[in-house]
């Protein structure tokens, strides 16, 4: 799948769509999910153009991969999520229900989060 430069997260990165921006560094930005599924629901996205985890892990260079995952941890620390616990999740493709074709990690926190995946 080729990268669609007009996907909603690309537009957020370019500042064309507003978001509640919570963090930014040279590799990533983090912002609140527009439709939160938990008291804390944050999205962390790389600044580079990658469709999904599959694309990111295959094409991003080591610095981008390290920088991105360090940013995810930093966001969780800054939002004080470590003590209570949090869940990190990335959807890739149809079975996972990926809606936005720009690689992103969800961070959920703020209540007990239940099973890892729905039963069916
Ligand atoms: P996915 O299903 O692709 O893993 O998750 C996409 C997420 O992006 C969903 O949780 C959805 O609520 C969120 N989302 C979609 N459009 C927007 C938007 O315009 N702004 C923000 N902040 N989040 C969005």
PDB file of N, CA, C and O and ligand atoms in Angstrom, residues 8-9 12 17-20 31-37 41 43 89-92 96-102 104 106 108, ligand 1:
ATOM      1  N   UNK A   8      -5.548  11.770   7.298  1.00  0.00           N
ATOM      2  CA  UNK A   8      -5.846  12.766   8.335  1.00  0.00           C
ATOM      3  C   UNK A   8      -4.634  13.064   9.227  1.00  0.00           C
ATOM      4  O   UNK A   8      -4.430  14.224   9.634  1.00  0.00           O
ATOM      5  N   UNK A   9      -3.796  12.070   9.488  1.00  0.00           N
ATOM      6  CA  UNK A   9      -2.645  12.350  10.357  1.00  0.00           C
ATOM      7  C   UNK A   9      -1.557  13.121   9.595  1.00  0.00           C
ATOM      8  O   UNK A   9      -0.841  13.927  10.201  1.00  0.00           O
ATOM      9  N   UNK A  12      -2.735  16.540   9.986  1.00  0.00           N
ATOM     10  CA  UNK A  12      -2.441  17.050  11.337  1.00  0.00           C
ATOM     11  C   UNK A  12      -0.969  17.441  11.430  1.00  0.00           C
ATOM     12  O   UNK A  12      -0.619  18.503  11.948  1.00  0.00           O
ATOM     13  N   UNK A  17      -5.117  20.389  10.034  1.00  0.00           N
ATOM     14  CA  UNK A  17      -6.244  19.993  10.883  1.00  0.00           C
ATOM     15  C   UNK A  17      -5.795  20.198  12.321  1.00  0.00           C
ATOM     16  O   UNK A  17      -4.683  19.790  12.678  1.00  0.00           O
ATOM     17  N   UNK A  18      -6.629  20.838  13.143  1.00  0.00           N
ATOM     18  CA  UNK A  18      -6.218  21.073  14.530  1.00  0.00           C
ATOM     19  C   UNK A  18      -6.217  19.787  15.360  1.00  0.00           C
ATOM     20  O   UNK A  18      -6.927  18.825  15.032  1.00  0.00           O
ATOM     21  N   UNK A  19      -5.406  19.792  16.392  1.00  0.00           N
ATOM     22  CA  UNK A  19      -5.424  18.674  17.337  1.00  0.00           C
ATOM     23  C   UNK A  19      -4.966  19.208  18.674  1.00  0.00           C
ATOM     24  O   UNK A  19      -4.404  20.308  18.758  1.00  0.00           O
ATOM     25  N   UNK A  20      -5.222  18.418  19.720  1.00  0.00           N
ATOM     26  CA  UNK A  20      -4.718  18.775  21.049  1.00  0.00           C
ATOM     27  C   UNK A  20      -3.328  18.177  21.175  1.00  0.00           C
ATOM     28  O   UNK A  20      -3.156  17.019  21.563  1.00  0.00           O
ATOM     29  N   UNK A  31      -0.827  13.471  20.283  1.00  0.00           N
ATOM     30  CA  UNK A  31      -2.027  14.294  20.444  1.00  0.00           C
ATOM     31  C   UNK A  31      -3.170  13.424  20.950  1.00  0.00           C
ATOM     32  O   UNK A  31      -3.147  12.190  20.822  1.00  0.00           O
ATOM     33  N   UNK A  32      -4.174  14.096  21.519  1.00  0.00           N
ATOM     34  CA  UNK A  32      -5.325  13.370  22.070  1.00  0.00           C
ATOM     35  C   UNK A  32      -6.160  12.787  20.943  1.00  0.00           C
ATOM     36  O   UNK A  32      -6.395  13.445  19.919  1.00  0.00           O
ATOM     37  N   UNK A  33      -6.624  11.544  21.143  1.00  0.00           N
ATOM     38  CA  UNK A  33      -7.521  10.929  20.167  1.00  0.00           C
ATOM     39  C   UNK A  33      -8.854  11.685  20.183  1.00  0.00           C
ATOM     40  O   UNK A  33      -9.368  12.049  21.232  1.00  0.00           O
ATOM     41  N   UNK A  34      -9.428  11.892  19.004  1.00  0.00           N
ATOM     42  CA  UNK A  34     -10.668  12.665  18.881  1.00  0.00           C
ATOM     43  C   UNK A  34     -11.865  11.908  19.461  1.00  0.00           C
ATOM     44  O   UNK A  34     -12.872  12.512  19.819  1.00  0.00           O
ATOM     45  N   UNK A  35     -11.741  10.609  19.582  1.00  0.00           N
ATOM     46  CA  UNK A  35     -12.842   9.785  20.069  1.00  0.00           C
ATOM     47  C   UNK A  35     -12.302   8.827  21.138  1.00  0.00           C
ATOM     48  O   UNK A  35     -12.144   7.632  20.903  1.00  0.00           O
ATOM     49  N   UNK A  36     -12.013   9.360  22.339  1.00  0.00           N
ATOM     50  CA  UNK A  36     -11.261   8.581  23.330  1.00  0.00           C
ATOM     51  C   UNK A  36     -11.998   7.328  23.809  1.00  0.00           C
ATOM     52  O   UNK A  36     -13.190   7.364  24.078  1.00  0.00           O
ATOM     53  N   UNK A  37     -11.242   6.236  23.893  1.00  0.00           N
ATOM     54  CA  UNK A  37     -11.786   4.951  24.345  1.00  0.00           C
ATOM     55  C   UNK A  37     -11.417   4.662  25.793  1.00  0.00           C
ATOM     56  O   UNK A  37     -11.735   3.593  26.314  1.00  0.00           O
ATOM     57  N   UNK A  41      -6.415   8.716  26.213  1.00  0.00           N
ATOM     58  CA  UNK A  41      -6.254   8.042  24.920  1.00  0.00           C
ATOM     59  C   UNK A  41      -5.473   8.987  24.020  1.00  0.00           C
ATOM     60  O   UNK A  41      -5.996   9.994  23.532  1.00  0.00           O
ATOM     61  N   UNK A  43      -2.509   9.452  20.861  1.00  0.00           N
ATOM     62  CA  UNK A  43      -1.904   8.874  19.660  1.00  0.00           C
ATOM     63  C   UNK A  43      -0.502   9.438  19.506  1.00  0.00           C
ATOM     64  O   UNK A  43      -0.301  10.650  19.665  1.00  0.00           O
ATOM     65  N   UNK A  89      -0.816   0.217  21.819  1.00  0.00           N
ATOM     66  CA  UNK A  89      -1.432  -0.628  20.798  1.00  0.00           C
ATOM     67  C   UNK A  89      -1.216   0.004  19.423  1.00  0.00           C
ATOM     68  O   UNK A  89      -1.309   1.223  19.266  1.00  0.00           O
ATOM     69  N   UNK A  90      -0.928  -0.836  18.445  1.00  0.00           N
ATOM     70  CA  UNK A  90      -0.838  -0.345  17.062  1.00  0.00           C
ATOM     71  C   UNK A  90      -1.625  -1.291  16.166  1.00  0.00           C
ATOM     72  O   UNK A  90      -1.405  -2.510  16.206  1.00  0.00           O
ATOM     73  N   UNK A  91      -2.538  -0.758  15.398  1.00  0.00           N
ATOM     74  CA  UNK A  91      -3.320  -1.561  14.458  1.00  0.00           C
ATOM     75  C   UNK A  91      -2.650  -1.546  13.092  1.00  0.00           C
ATOM     76  O   UNK A  91      -2.281  -0.484  12.589  1.00  0.00           O
ATOM     77  N   UNK A  92      -2.523  -2.740  12.518  1.00  0.00           N
ATOM     78  CA  UNK A  92      -2.023  -2.822  11.140  1.00  0.00           C
ATOM     79  C   UNK A  92      -3.052  -3.561  10.290  1.00  0.00           C
ATOM     80  O   UNK A  92      -3.353  -4.738  10.562  1.00  0.00           O
ATOM     81  N   UNK A  96      -7.078  -5.837  12.048  1.00  0.00           N
ATOM     82  CA  UNK A  96      -6.888  -5.016  13.247  1.00  0.00           C
ATOM     83  C   UNK A  96      -7.791  -3.788  13.224  1.00  0.00           C
ATOM     84  O   UNK A  96      -7.887  -3.065  14.219  1.00  0.00           O
ATOM     85  N   UNK A  97      -8.420  -3.523  12.092  1.00  0.00           N
ATOM     86  CA  UNK A  97      -9.327  -2.372  11.994  1.00  0.00           C
ATOM     87  C   UNK A  97      -8.609  -1.047  11.876  1.00  0.00           C
ATOM     88  O   UNK A  97      -9.126  -0.010  12.300  1.00  0.00           O
ATOM     89  N   UNK A  98      -7.412  -1.042  11.287  1.00  0.00           N
ATOM     90  CA  UNK A  98      -6.697   0.228  11.113  1.00  0.00           C
ATOM     91  C   UNK A  98      -7.512   1.166  10.234  1.00  0.00           C
ATOM     92  O   UNK A  98      -7.888   0.818   9.111  1.00  0.00           O
ATOM     93  N   UNK A  99      -7.786   2.368  10.775  1.00  0.00           N
ATOM     94  CA  UNK A  99      -8.590   3.348  10.026  1.00  0.00           C
ATOM     95  C   UNK A  99      -7.726   4.382   9.327  1.00  0.00           C
ATOM     96  O   UNK A  99      -8.073   4.829   8.234  1.00  0.00           O
ATOM     97  N   UNK A 100      -6.667   4.793   9.995  1.00  0.00           N
ATOM     98  CA  UNK A 100      -5.862   5.895   9.445  1.00  0.00           C
ATOM     99  C   UNK A 100      -4.536   5.333   8.935  1.00  0.00           C
ATOM    100  O   UNK A 100      -3.767   4.745   9.709  1.00  0.00           O
ATOM    101  N   UNK A 101      -4.257   5.504   7.641  1.00  0.00           N
ATOM    102  CA  UNK A 101      -3.062   4.874   7.051  1.00  0.00           C
ATOM    103  C   UNK A 101      -1.780   5.694   7.218  1.00  0.00           C
ATOM    104  O   UNK A 101      -1.054   5.955   6.262  1.00  0.00           O
ATOM    105  N   UNK A 102      -1.545   6.134   8.464  1.00  0.00           N
ATOM    106  CA  UNK A 102      -0.251   6.708   8.872  1.00  0.00           C
ATOM    107  C   UNK A 102       0.072   6.005  10.181  1.00  0.00           C
ATOM    108  O   UNK A 102      -0.728   6.084  11.130  1.00  0.00           O
ATOM    109  N   UNK A 104       0.686   4.742  13.686  1.00  0.00           N
ATOM    110  CA  UNK A 104       0.440   5.401  14.970  1.00  0.00           C
ATOM    111  C   UNK A 104       0.346   4.365  16.069  1.00  0.00           C
ATOM    112  O   UNK A 104      -0.074   3.233  15.844  1.00  0.00           O
ATOM    113  N   UNK A 106      -1.389   3.873  19.831  1.00  0.00           N
ATOM    114  CA  UNK A 106      -2.354   4.362  20.819  1.00  0.00           C
ATOM    115  C   UNK A 106      -1.775   4.134  22.212  1.00  0.00           C
ATOM    116  O   UNK A 106      -1.206   3.067  22.478  1.00  0.00           O
ATOM    117  N   UNK A 108      -3.419   3.993  25.996  1.00  0.00           N
ATOM    118  CA  UNK A 108      -4.656   4.023  26.783  1.00  0.00           C
ATOM    119  C   UNK A 108      -4.279   3.952  28.256  1.00  0.00           C
ATOM    120  O   UNK A 108      -3.385   3.188  28.643  1.00  0.00           O
TER     121      UNK A 108
HETATM  122  P1  LIG B   1      -6.794   3.138  14.064  1.00  0.00           P
HETATM  123  O1  LIG B   1      -8.108   2.431  14.039  1.00  0.00           O
HETATM  124  O2  LIG B   1      -6.350   3.551  12.685  1.00  0.00           O
HETATM  125  O3  LIG B   1      -5.742   2.408  14.827  1.00  0.00           O
HETATM  126  O4  LIG B   1      -7.041   4.452  14.913  1.00  0.00           O
HETATM  127  C1  LIG B   1      -7.280   5.700  14.358  1.00  0.00           C
HETATM  128  C2  LIG B   1      -7.616   6.632  15.504  1.00  0.00           C
HETATM  129  O5  LIG B   1      -7.560   7.957  15.025  1.00  0.00           O
HETATM  130  C3  LIG B   1      -9.034   6.430  16.071  1.00  0.00           C
HETATM  131  O6  LIG B   1      -8.934   6.127  17.459  1.00  0.00           O
HETATM  132  C4  LIG B   1      -9.728   7.774  15.810  1.00  0.00           C
HETATM  133  O7  LIG B   1     -10.590   8.155  16.847  1.00  0.00           O
HETATM  134  C5  LIG B   1      -8.563   8.725  15.642  1.00  0.00           C
HETATM  135  N1  LIG B   1      -8.825   9.853  14.762  1.00  0.00           N
HETATM  136  C6  LIG B   1      -9.386   9.808  13.523  1.00  0.00           C
HETATM  137  N2  LIG B   1      -9.467  11.044  12.990  1.00  0.00           N
HETATM  138  C7  LIG B   1      -8.924  11.880  13.912  1.00  0.00           C
HETATM  139  C8  LIG B   1      -8.716  13.302  13.934  1.00  0.00           C
HETATM  140  O8  LIG B   1      -9.040  14.046  13.012  1.00  0.00           O
HETATM  141  N3  LIG B   1      -8.122  13.812  15.045  1.00  0.00           N
HETATM  142  C9  LIG B   1      -7.759  13.025  16.110  1.00  0.00           C
HETATM  143  N4  LIG B   1      -7.187  13.635  17.150  1.00  0.00           N
HETATM  144  N5  LIG B   1      -7.926  11.687  16.115  1.00  0.00           N
HETATM  145  C10 LIG B   1      -8.511  11.136  15.036  1.00  0.00           C
END
